[in-house]
Amino acid sequence: MGGNLMSMMGFVVLLCLWAVEVAEAAQYVKYKDSRQPIGARIKDLMNRMTVEEKIGQMTQIERKLASPDIMKKYFIGSVLSGGGSVPAPKASAETWINMVNELQKAALSTRLGIPMIYGIDAIHGHNNVYKATIFPHNVGLGVTRDPQLLKRIGAATALEVRATGIPYTFAPCIAVCRDPRWGRCYESYSEDHTIVQAMTEIIPGLQGDIPANSTRGVPFVTGKTKVVACAKHFVGDGGTVKGIDENNTVIDYNGLLSIHMPAYFDSIRKGVATVMVSYSSWNGNKMHANHDLVTGFLKDKLKFRGFVISDWQGIDRITDPPHSNYSYSVQAGVLSGIDMVMLPENFTEFIDDLTFQVKNNVIPMGRIDDAVKRILRVKFAMDLFENPLADLSLVNQLGSQEHRELAREAVRKSLVLLKNGIDSRPLLPLPKKLPKILVAGSHADNLGYQCGGWTIEWQGLGGNDLTVGTTILTAIKNTVDPSTQVVHNENPDANFVKSNNFSHAVVVVGEIPYAEVFGDSMNLTISEPGPSTIRNVCGSVKCVVVIISGRPVVVEPYVASIEALVAAWLPGTEGQGVADVLFGDYGFTGKLARTWFKSVDQLPMNVGDHYYNPLFPFGFGLTTNPTKGN
């Protein structure tokens, strides 16, 4: 009896073990197994997905439209913050994380639990977020010609973006701006593609270093401290006629390949995970509908294996006027090779139209599968399935002192000294010990002007309440000897200047913030009252004029009357970097990465042109040596 009981018990144990194994086998899902190759995981997941779930992956909606119910109902694959779109004014990192995680939990609760990817424009630091470090805009960074600096900025930006629970940035812009009248010229590193190519080193900073044996074109992101990057705007966005935003780039195929395409070769070689298509046209054909370049060249020839994303309402703008034939726009955009469509408003219309077209074979299922494979490849490559939710472990990285010091270094290296002294007597560096100096100009004590567009708000802001940082005025006060009297007057009249016995003056003037089409300018003048401030101050006292601008502007009429001229571009929150160099703690080293014209009538004018007669040529920049203990 005992023997029978023992054998029966053994049989029961075996039965239980078998039942556990069967249950485990039933629960085992290949796409959730991180030990499996990415290709196998993609294939397994794709085999389980409905058409509705696939189209959901291709849909990116604005956070204002997103809710847990929307995420679940439409299987939304991605959410974004447009410029200035925040969960609350001056929101903390924790508030951002909670918002992103709430939407992510909804995505994870769907049948297949595919995580969504949240994207944001972190184009000069995490620029939508209060207290983030705002780095100089690209126009200044190109001046540094320092790829390793760009890589460090990429790494710092990635940490700050991750600090708010976000894993994807729409950066870098690798446009080659050929005409400074373009309102996005400050998003371009240079008019010279070789500098833009070198600056793509920001991509391994953002995403991590690609392994030596990596297959070309395969997206690569290393873990929780890095973010997905986005090379944009494919292709030719910086070459439009007269620099008009979203306009037509007229250039032959060889010109497109030799000027506007090279930085894409470098970006893809460095594992960039996504590419954004340009609003602009090439020889009259909208890039958002250009199958030959998006699919034929980028995907097939360059072997890009990440996903292609549209710009904000980019497919709407395939037609003129925008959205006038939306079903055609959906068809043309998706068939061109766009994988994820950025939909700030009409996402249900997009889903309905695309679903109809797929079910009626207007768009083949193979095109949908290509798009979804690419999106999933990026999500698997960045370990989003393993780590879909953000925690609070990186919140102290937002605006950290280390990142601010890096931004300050970038400011120093991005300054270009265009003039220094009259009759070979240099004015700069200024001594720190002076009896009395005047700091004047609309931009001297204005953090918002110093940061430019794409800062907290899409178009930027004026004033000092937008975020945390150091204005140039504050930086000067921090730098000079305690005995030096610093007098600030934004726009002094000539009598004030003459009667106050100043030994020196620093005049900080330039452009007011703008972004995209709102920055297009046919005259490129310094904003009033800048010119009158220059005249009132520089006629009576030794002055250095610091230009805050997103591009070269008209200065030729003033150059003769001023002792020293500095191009500071859009330096960001760390104005201390300007004072560091003005007062000799560091020397000027920057060299123009853009041609500085005499008159707008000369535009477009770029280095290498047959007719080239600039005020300051490409590569120009005077240098100074640091002064010890001045």
Tab-separated table of N, CA and C in Angstrom, residues 173-179 182 184 188 231-253 255-264 275-283 285-287 290 293-294:
chain	number	residue	atom	x	y	z
A	173	CYS	N	18.979	68.997	-36.009
A	173	CYS	CA	18.725	69.557	-37.329
A	173	CYS	C	20.060	69.613	-38.066
A	174	ILE	N	20.131	68.915	-39.193
A	174	ILE	CA	21.394	68.879	-39.961
A	174	ILE	C	21.227	69.608	-41.305
A	175	ALA	N	20.339	70.609	-41.273
A	175	ALA	CA	20.179	71.463	-42.454
A	175	ALA	C	21.485	72.192	-42.757
A	176	VAL	N	21.719	72.446	-44.026
A	176	VAL	CA	22.844	73.283	-44.452
A	176	VAL	C	22.223	74.602	-44.931
A	177	CYS	N	22.191	75.589	-44.022
A	177	CYS	CA	21.527	76.861	-44.335
A	177	CYS	C	22.376	77.665	-45.318
A	178	ARG	N	21.847	77.859	-46.507
A	178	ARG	CA	22.571	78.559	-47.573
A	178	ARG	C	22.139	80.012	-47.718
A	179	ASP	N	21.147	80.441	-46.938
A	179	ASP	CA	20.645	81.815	-47.039
A	179	ASP	C	20.146	82.246	-45.666
A	182	TRP	N	16.497	82.761	-44.093
A	182	TRP	CA	15.661	81.654	-43.610
A	182	TRP	C	15.451	81.762	-42.104
A	184	ARG	N	14.878	79.567	-39.985
A	184	ARG	CA	15.422	78.456	-39.207
A	184	ARG	C	16.940	78.390	-39.294
A	188	SER	N	20.794	75.549	-37.990
A	188	SER	CA	21.806	74.948	-38.868
A	188	SER	C	23.193	75.268	-38.345
A	231	ALA	N	17.506	62.806	-37.247
A	231	ALA	CA	18.171	63.685	-38.217
A	231	ALA	C	17.092	64.362	-39.065
A	232	LYS	N	17.162	65.679	-39.164
A	232	LYS	CA	16.108	66.408	-39.875
A	232	LYS	C	16.693	67.646	-40.561
A	233	HIS	N	15.987	68.169	-41.593
A	233	HIS	CA	14.736	67.745	-42.214
A	233	HIS	C	15.098	67.264	-43.607
A	234	PHE	N	14.803	66.027	-43.892
A	234	PHE	CA	15.224	65.339	-45.114
A	234	PHE	C	14.394	65.832	-46.297
A	235	VAL	N	15.017	66.393	-47.274
A	235	VAL	CA	16.401	66.808	-47.452
A	235	VAL	C	16.361	68.119	-48.231
A	236	GLY	N	17.324	69.010	-47.975
A	236	GLY	CA	17.402	70.262	-48.721
A	236	GLY	C	16.680	71.425	-48.078
A	237	ASP	N	16.281	71.265	-46.802
A	237	ASP	CA	15.499	72.323	-46.142
A	237	ASP	C	16.231	73.650	-46.040
A	238	GLY	N	17.570	73.622	-46.032
A	238	GLY	CA	18.345	74.860	-45.897
A	238	GLY	C	18.651	75.551	-47.217
A	239	GLY	N	18.111	75.031	-48.312
A	239	GLY	CA	18.470	75.582	-49.620
A	239	GLY	C	17.334	76.243	-50.366
A	240	THR	N	16.259	76.601	-49.666
A	240	THR	CA	15.086	77.128	-50.368
A	240	THR	C	15.354	78.499	-50.993
A	241	VAL	N	14.593	78.801	-52.041
A	241	VAL	CA	14.717	80.078	-52.758
A	241	VAL	C	14.474	81.237	-51.797
A	242	LYS	N	15.437	82.172	-51.743
A	242	LYS	CA	15.391	83.355	-50.879
A	242	LYS	C	15.290	83.006	-49.392
A	243	GLY	N	15.573	81.741	-49.051
A	243	GLY	CA	15.501	81.341	-47.642
A	243	GLY	C	14.093	81.310	-47.091
A	244	ILE	N	13.087	81.242	-47.956
A	244	ILE	CA	11.702	81.233	-47.486
A	244	ILE	C	11.393	79.859	-46.892
A	245	ASP	N	10.897	79.854	-45.647
A	245	ASP	CA	10.649	78.599	-44.933
A	245	ASP	C	9.619	77.742	-45.667
A	246	GLU	N	9.879	76.451	-45.716
A	246	GLU	CA	8.990	75.462	-46.335
A	246	GLU	C	8.859	75.650	-47.852
A	247	ASN	N	9.789	76.390	-48.451
A	247	ASN	CA	9.667	76.725	-49.865
A	247	ASN	C	10.379	75.682	-50.732
A	248	ASN	N	10.726	76.073	-51.926
A	248	ASN	CA	11.259	75.180	-52.940
A	248	ASN	C	12.779	75.296	-53.038
A	249	THR	N	13.481	74.175	-52.943
A	249	THR	CA	14.926	74.147	-53.140
A	249	THR	C	15.198	73.771	-54.601
A	250	VAL	N	15.763	74.726	-55.318
A	250	VAL	CA	16.034	74.523	-56.746
A	250	VAL	C	17.517	74.227	-56.903
A	251	ILE	N	17.829	72.976	-57.188
A	251	ILE	CA	19.227	72.537	-57.313
A	251	ILE	C	19.216	71.212	-58.065
A	252	ASP	N	20.277	70.945	-58.807
A	252	ASP	CA	20.304	69.674	-59.533
A	252	ASP	C	20.634	68.524	-58.578
A	253	TYR	N	20.502	67.306	-59.082
A	253	TYR	CA	20.674	66.108	-58.252
A	253	TYR	C	22.063	66.063	-57.627
A	255	GLY	N	24.003	68.587	-56.962
A	255	GLY	CA	24.071	69.622	-55.936
A	255	GLY	C	23.390	69.188	-54.653
A	256	LEU	N	22.217	68.549	-54.791
A	256	LEU	CA	21.500	68.041	-53.611
A	256	LEU	C	22.372	67.041	-52.870
A	257	LEU	N	23.008	66.127	-53.623
A	257	LEU	CA	23.837	65.095	-53.012
A	257	LEU	C	25.114	65.650	-52.399
A	258	SER	N	25.687	66.673	-53.013
A	258	SER	CA	26.983	67.153	-52.535
A	258	SER	C	26.861	68.180	-51.409
A	259	ILE	N	25.738	68.902	-51.325
A	259	ILE	CA	25.586	69.932	-50.288
A	259	ILE	C	24.660	69.477	-49.160
A	260	HIS	N	23.468	69.000	-49.504
A	260	HIS	CA	22.436	68.771	-48.492
A	260	HIS	C	22.375	67.341	-47.964
A	261	MET	N	22.935	66.394	-48.683
A	261	MET	CA	22.829	64.984	-48.288
A	261	MET	C	23.971	64.467	-47.409
A	262	PRO	N	25.205	65.000	-47.498
A	262	PRO	CA	26.314	64.325	-46.812
A	262	PRO	C	26.110	64.078	-45.319
A	263	ALA	N	25.498	65.012	-44.595
A	263	ALA	CA	25.332	64.806	-43.151
A	263	ALA	C	24.392	63.638	-42.849
A	264	TYR	N	23.520	63.292	-43.798
A	264	TYR	CA	22.670	62.102	-43.605
A	264	TYR	C	23.502	60.828	-43.693
A	275	VAL	N	14.507	59.630	-38.896
A	275	VAL	CA	14.745	60.747	-39.821
A	275	VAL	C	13.413	61.452	-40.038
A	276	MET	N	13.417	62.787	-39.941
A	276	MET	CA	12.204	63.572	-40.185
A	276	MET	C	12.247	64.196	-41.575
A	277	VAL	N	11.112	64.134	-42.255
A	277	VAL	CA	11.016	64.668	-43.616
A	277	VAL	C	10.770	66.175	-43.574
A	278	SER	N	11.304	66.882	-44.571
A	278	SER	CA	11.200	68.343	-44.641
A	278	SER	C	9.873	68.792	-45.240
A	279	TYR	N	9.378	69.918	-44.741
A	279	TYR	CA	8.217	70.574	-45.364
A	279	TYR	C	8.528	71.036	-46.785
A	280	SER	N	9.800	71.310	-47.043
A	280	SER	CA	10.183	71.961	-48.294
A	280	SER	C	10.022	71.022	-49.490
A	281	SER	N	10.174	71.600	-50.676
A	281	SER	CA	10.108	70.852	-51.926
A	281	SER	C	11.493	70.820	-52.565
A	282	TRP	N	11.688	69.861	-53.424
A	282	TRP	CA	12.907	69.827	-54.243
A	282	TRP	C	12.487	69.915	-55.709
A	283	ASN	N	12.909	70.993	-56.342
A	283	ASN	CA	12.529	71.260	-57.744
A	283	ASN	C	11.028	71.085	-57.966
A	285	ASN	N	8.778	69.437	-56.172
A	285	ASN	CA	8.131	68.236	-55.620
A	285	ASN	C	8.236	68.227	-54.104
A	286	LYS	N	7.097	68.126	-53.423
A	286	LYS	CA	7.073	68.125	-51.961
A	286	LYS	C	7.847	66.918	-51.416
A	287	MET	N	8.721	67.179	-50.476
A	287	MET	CA	9.503	66.075	-49.898
A	287	MET	C	8.611	65.052	-49.192
A	290	ASN	N	7.787	62.482	-51.725
A	290	ASN	CA	8.866	62.126	-52.644
A	290	ASN	C	9.351	60.687	-52.423
A	293	LEU	N	13.200	59.820	-53.145
A	293	LEU	CA	14.216	60.175	-52.157
A	293	LEU	C	13.976	59.498	-50.802
A	294	VAL	N	12.716	59.453	-50.338
A	294	VAL	CA	12.450	58.889	-49.007
A	294	VAL	C	12.633	57.364	-49.021
